[in-house]
Coordinates of C-alpha atoms in Angstrom, one line a residue:
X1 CA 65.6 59.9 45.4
X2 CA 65.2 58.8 48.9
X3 CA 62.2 57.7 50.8
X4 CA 62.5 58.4 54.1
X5 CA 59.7 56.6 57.0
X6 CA 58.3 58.2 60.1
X7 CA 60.7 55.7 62.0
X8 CA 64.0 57.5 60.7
X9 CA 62.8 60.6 61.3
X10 CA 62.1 60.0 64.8
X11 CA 65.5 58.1 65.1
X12 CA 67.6 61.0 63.1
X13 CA 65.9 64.4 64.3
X14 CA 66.3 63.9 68.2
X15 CA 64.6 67.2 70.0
X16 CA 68.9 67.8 70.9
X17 CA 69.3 68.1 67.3
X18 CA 66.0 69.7 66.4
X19 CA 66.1 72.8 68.8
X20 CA 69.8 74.2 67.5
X21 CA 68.2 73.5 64.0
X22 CA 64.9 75.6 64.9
X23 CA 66.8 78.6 66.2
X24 CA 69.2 78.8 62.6
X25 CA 65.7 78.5 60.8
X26 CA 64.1 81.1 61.8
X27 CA 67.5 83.7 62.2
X28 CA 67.8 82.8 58.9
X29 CA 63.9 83.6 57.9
X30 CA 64.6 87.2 59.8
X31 CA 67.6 87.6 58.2
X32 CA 66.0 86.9 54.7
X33 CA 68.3 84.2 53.9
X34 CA 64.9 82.4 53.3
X35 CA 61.9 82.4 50.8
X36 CA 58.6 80.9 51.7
X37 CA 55.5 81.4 50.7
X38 CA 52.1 81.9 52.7
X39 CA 50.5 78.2 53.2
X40 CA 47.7 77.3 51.0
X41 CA 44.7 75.6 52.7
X42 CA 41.5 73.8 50.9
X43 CA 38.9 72.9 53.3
X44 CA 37.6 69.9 52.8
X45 CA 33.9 67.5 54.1
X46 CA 33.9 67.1 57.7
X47 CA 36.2 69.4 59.4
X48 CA 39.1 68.1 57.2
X49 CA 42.2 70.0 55.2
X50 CA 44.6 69.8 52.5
X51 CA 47.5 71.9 53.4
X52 CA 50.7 73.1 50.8
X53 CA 53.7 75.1 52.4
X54 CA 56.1 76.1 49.4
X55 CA 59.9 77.4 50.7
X56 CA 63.5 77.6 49.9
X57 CA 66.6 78.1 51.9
X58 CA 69.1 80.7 50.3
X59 CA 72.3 79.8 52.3
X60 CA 73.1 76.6 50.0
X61 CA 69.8 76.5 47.6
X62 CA 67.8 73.6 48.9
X63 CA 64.0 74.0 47.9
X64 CA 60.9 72.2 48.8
X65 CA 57.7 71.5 49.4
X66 CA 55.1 70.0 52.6
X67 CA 51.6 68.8 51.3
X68 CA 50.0 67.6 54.2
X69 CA 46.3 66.8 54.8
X70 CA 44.7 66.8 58.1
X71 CA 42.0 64.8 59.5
X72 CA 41.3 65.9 63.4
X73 CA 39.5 62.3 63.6
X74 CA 42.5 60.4 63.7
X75 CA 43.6 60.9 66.5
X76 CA 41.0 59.0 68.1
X77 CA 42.3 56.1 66.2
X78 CA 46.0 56.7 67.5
X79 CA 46.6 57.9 64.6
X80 CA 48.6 61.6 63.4
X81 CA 45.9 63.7 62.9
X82 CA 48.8 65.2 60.2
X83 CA 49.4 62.6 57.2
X84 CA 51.7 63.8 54.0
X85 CA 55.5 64.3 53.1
X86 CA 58.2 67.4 52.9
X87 CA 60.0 66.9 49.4
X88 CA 63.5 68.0 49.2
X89 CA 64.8 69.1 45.8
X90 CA 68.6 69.8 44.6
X91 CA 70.0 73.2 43.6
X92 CA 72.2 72.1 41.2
X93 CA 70.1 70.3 38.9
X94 CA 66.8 71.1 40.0
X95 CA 65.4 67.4 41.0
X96 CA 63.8 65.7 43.3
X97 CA 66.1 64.3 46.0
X98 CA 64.3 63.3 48.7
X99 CA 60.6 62.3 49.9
X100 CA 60.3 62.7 54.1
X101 CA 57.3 61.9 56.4
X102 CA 55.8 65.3 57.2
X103 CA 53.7 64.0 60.0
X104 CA 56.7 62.9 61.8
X105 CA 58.5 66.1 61.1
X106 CA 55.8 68.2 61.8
X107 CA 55.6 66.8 65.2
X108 CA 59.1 66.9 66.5
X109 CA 60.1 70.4 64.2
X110 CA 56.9 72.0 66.1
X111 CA 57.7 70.9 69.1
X112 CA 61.7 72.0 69.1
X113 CA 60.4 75.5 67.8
X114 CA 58.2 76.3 71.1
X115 CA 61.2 74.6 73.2
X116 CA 63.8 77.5 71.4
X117 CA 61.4 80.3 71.8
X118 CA 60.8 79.0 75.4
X119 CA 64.5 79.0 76.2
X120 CA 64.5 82.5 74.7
X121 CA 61.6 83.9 76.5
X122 CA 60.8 82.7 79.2
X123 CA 62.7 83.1 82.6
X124 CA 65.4 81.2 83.8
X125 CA 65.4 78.2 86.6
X126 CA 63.3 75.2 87.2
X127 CA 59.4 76.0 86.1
X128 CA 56.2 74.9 86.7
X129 CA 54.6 74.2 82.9
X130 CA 51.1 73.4 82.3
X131 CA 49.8 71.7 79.2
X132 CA 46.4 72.7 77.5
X133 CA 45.5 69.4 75.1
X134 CA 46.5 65.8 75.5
X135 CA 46.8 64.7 72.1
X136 CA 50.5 64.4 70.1
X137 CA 51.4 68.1 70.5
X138 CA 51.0 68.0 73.9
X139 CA 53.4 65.2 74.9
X140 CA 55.7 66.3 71.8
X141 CA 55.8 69.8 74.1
X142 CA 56.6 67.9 77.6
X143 CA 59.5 66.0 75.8
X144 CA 61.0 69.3 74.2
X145 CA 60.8 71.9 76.8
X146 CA 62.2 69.1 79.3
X147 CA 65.3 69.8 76.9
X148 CA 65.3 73.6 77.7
X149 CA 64.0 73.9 81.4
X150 CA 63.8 71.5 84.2
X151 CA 59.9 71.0 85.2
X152 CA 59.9 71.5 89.1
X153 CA 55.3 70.7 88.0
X154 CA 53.6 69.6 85.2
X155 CA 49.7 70.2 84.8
X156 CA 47.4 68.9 81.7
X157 CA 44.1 70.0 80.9
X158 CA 42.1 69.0 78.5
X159 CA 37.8 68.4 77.5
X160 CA 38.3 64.2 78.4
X161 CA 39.3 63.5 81.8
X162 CA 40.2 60.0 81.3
X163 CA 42.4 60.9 78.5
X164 CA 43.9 64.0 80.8
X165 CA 44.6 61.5 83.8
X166 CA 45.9 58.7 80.7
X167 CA 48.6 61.7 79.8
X168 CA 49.1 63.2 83.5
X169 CA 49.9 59.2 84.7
X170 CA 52.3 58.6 81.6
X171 CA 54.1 61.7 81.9
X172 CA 54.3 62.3 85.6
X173 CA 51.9 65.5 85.9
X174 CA 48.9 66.3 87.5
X175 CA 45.4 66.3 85.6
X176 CA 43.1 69.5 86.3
X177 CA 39.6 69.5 85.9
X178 CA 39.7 73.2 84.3
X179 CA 42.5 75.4 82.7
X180 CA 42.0 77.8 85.5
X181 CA 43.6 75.0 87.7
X182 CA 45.9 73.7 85.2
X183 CA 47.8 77.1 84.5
X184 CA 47.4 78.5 88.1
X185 CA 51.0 79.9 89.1
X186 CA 52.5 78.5 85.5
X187 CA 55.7 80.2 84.4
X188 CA 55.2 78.2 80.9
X189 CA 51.8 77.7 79.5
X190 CA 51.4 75.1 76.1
X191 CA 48.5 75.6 74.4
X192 CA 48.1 72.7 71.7
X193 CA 44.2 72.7 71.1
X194 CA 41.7 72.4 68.5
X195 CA 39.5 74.3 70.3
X196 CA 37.6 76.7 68.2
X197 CA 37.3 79.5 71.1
X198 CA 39.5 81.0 73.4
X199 CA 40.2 78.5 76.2
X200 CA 43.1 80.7 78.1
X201 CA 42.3 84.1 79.3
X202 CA 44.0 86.6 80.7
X203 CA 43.2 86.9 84.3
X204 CA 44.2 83.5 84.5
X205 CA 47.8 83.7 83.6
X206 CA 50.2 84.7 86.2
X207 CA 52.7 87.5 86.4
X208 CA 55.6 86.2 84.2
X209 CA 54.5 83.4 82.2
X210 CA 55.7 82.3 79.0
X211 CA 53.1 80.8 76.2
X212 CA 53.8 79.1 73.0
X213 CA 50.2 79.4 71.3
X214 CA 50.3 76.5 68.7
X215 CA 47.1 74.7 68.5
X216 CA 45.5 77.1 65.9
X217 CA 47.4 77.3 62.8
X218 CA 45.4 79.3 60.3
X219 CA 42.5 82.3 61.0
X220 CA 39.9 81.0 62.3
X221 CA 40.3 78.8 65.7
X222 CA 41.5 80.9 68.6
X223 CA 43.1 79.5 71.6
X224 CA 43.9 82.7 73.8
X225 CA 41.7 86.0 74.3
X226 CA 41.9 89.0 72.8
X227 CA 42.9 90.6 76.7
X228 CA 46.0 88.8 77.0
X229 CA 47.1 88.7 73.3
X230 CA 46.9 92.8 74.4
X231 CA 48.9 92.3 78.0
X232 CA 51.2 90.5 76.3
X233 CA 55.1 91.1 74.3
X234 CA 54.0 89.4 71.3
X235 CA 55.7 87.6 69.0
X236 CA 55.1 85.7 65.9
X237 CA 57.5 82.4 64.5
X238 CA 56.9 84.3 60.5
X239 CA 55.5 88.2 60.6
X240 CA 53.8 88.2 57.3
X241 CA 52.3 85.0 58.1
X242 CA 50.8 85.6 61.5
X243 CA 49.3 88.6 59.8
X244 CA 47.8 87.3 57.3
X245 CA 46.7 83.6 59.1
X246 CA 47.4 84.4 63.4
X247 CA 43.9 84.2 64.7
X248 CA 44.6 85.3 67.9
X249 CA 46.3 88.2 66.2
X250 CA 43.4 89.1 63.7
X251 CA 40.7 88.3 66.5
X252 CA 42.2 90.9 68.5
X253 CA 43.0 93.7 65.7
X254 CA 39.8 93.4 64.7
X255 CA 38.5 93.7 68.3
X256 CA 40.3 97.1 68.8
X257 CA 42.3 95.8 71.5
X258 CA 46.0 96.2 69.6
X259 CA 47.5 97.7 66.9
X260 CA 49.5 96.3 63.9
X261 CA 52.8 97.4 66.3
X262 CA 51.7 95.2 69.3
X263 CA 53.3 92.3 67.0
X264 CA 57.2 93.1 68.2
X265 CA 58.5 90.9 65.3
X266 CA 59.9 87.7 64.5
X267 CA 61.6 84.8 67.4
X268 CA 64.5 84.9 64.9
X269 CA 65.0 88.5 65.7
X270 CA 64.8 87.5 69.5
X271 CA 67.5 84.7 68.6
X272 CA 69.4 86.6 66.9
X273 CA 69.8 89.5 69.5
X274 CA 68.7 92.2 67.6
X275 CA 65.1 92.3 69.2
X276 CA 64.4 92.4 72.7
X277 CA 62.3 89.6 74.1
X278 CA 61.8 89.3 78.0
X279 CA 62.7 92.7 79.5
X280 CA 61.1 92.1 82.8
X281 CA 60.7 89.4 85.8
X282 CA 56.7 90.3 85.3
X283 CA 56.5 90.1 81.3
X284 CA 54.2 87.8 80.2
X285 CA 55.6 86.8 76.6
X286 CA 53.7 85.1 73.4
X287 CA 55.2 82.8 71.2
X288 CA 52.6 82.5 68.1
X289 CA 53.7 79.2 66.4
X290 CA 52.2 78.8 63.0
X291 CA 55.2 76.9 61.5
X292 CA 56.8 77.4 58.9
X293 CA 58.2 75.4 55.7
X294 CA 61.5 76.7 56.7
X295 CA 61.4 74.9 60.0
X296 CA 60.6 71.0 57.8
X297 CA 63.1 71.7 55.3
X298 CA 65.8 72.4 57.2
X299 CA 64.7 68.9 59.6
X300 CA 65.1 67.0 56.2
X301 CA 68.2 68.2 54.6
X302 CA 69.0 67.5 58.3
X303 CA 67.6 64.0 58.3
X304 CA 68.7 63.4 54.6
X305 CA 72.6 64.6 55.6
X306 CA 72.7 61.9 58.1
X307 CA 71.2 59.3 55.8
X308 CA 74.1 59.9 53.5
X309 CA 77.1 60.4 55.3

């Protein structure tokens, strides 16, 4: 078995890498050349988790696992907020091959994925994107979508304005003191929050914009309201998933606003060319990013093929 640090990830899973790896993931998860099952969540004191994302990937038999806790409070610290590892296991035998930092993973994998969907959705030319939250997510989003778009404006929101200026200064945007400002005229919007509400509404978002909704990864917080989850083409990184745990999704079912068949289907589908995604100059499109265990274990056996020639 290998042990692999957050250092070689970074250094082996460049977002050049990453994206081309995202968009086979999930084609493969659409196609069913995948199995996964739904992540498993204990709640623990203080606003903390304890997360386990079970998967497999058909094409040459790899299987795995991610445990990974979460503890919001570390970021404060400058810290990952996500601590834990991705375990890669052999197909011919059945053991344990490799140990990877998830938090390092998660990051960059997360990341490529919106950068994919973006290149998929959203129209083409230079854009103007705005980023709602400052903390890893947020730059990990500037670096990746750089990769798929060039950004003619970047705008950062988020509840601390020091910390917004800190982020707009290092990465060359513009700090807003409200999301109204930040995503005024956007053609891609990033929403990477913890916030427990909807931040992001509807008559805020222009004509044509593109979001990857990402900050709230199980049901329960919500990022976006229920009226633009319902003006939007919506579509989710893992169907059964964003049904089951895609709070933005659930929040507006049970609101009456959509039906099941508002969710169009999967991004591999989009990928893959067998489901429409953009149809018009004015869509607004929805990229509902959960993640997936697909997504991390096809970053390791990535990382792990380099390690070993």
């Amino acid at each position: 078995m290998i042990f692999v640090s957050a250092e070689e990830v970074e250094r082996l899973l460049p977002y050049e890498e990453c994206i081309p790896l995202m968009r086979e993931a999930m084609i493969a998860l659409s196609q069913g050349r995948t199995r996964q099952l739904l992540r498993a969540i204990l709640d623990l004191p203080e606003g903390r988790a304890f997360g386990s994302m079970l998967g497999a990937m058909l094409d040459d038999g790899v299987f795995g696992a991610k445990l990974v806790s979460v503890y919001p409070e570390n970021f404060a610290k400058g810290v990952s907020s996500h601590q834990g590892v991705v375990a890669l296991f052999d197909a011919a035998t059945g053991a344990p091959t490799a140990m990877v930092d998830a938090a390092e993973i998660t990051a960059i994998r997360t990341a490529a994925a919106s950068a994919a969907a973006t290149d998929a959705l959203a129209r083409p030319g230079p854009a103007r994107l705005a980023i709602l939250g400052y903390g890893e997510q947020g730059r990990r989003h500037v670096e990746a979508i750089r990769c798929v778009r060039e950004i003619s404006r970047l705008t950062i929101w988020g509840r601390d304005p020091r910390q917004a200026e800190a982020f707009a200064a290092r990465w060359g945007g513009k700090a807003c003191a409200s999301v109204a400002e930040a995503v005024a005229g956007a053609d891609i919007i990033c929403a990477v929050t913890a916030s427990p509400e909807p931040i992001l509404f509807s008559h805020l978002v222009a004509d044509g914009a593109h979001i990857n909704a990402v900050g709230s990864s199980r049901a329960g917080p919500v990022e976006i309201d229920n009226d633009l989850v319902a003006r939007a083409r919506f579509f989710a990184d893992h169907e059964e998933g964003v049904r089951a745990q895609g709070a933005e999704y659930l929040y507006a079912i049970a609101a009456g606003a959509i039906g099941p068949e508002h969710l169009l289907g999967e991004i591999g589908e989009v990928f893959a060319g067998t489901l429409p995604g953009r149809t018009s100059e004015r869509d607004v499109t929805i990229y509902k990013s959960l993640g997936s265990i697909v997504q991390d274990l096809a970053s390791a056996r990535h990382i792990v093929g380099k390690l070993r020639g």
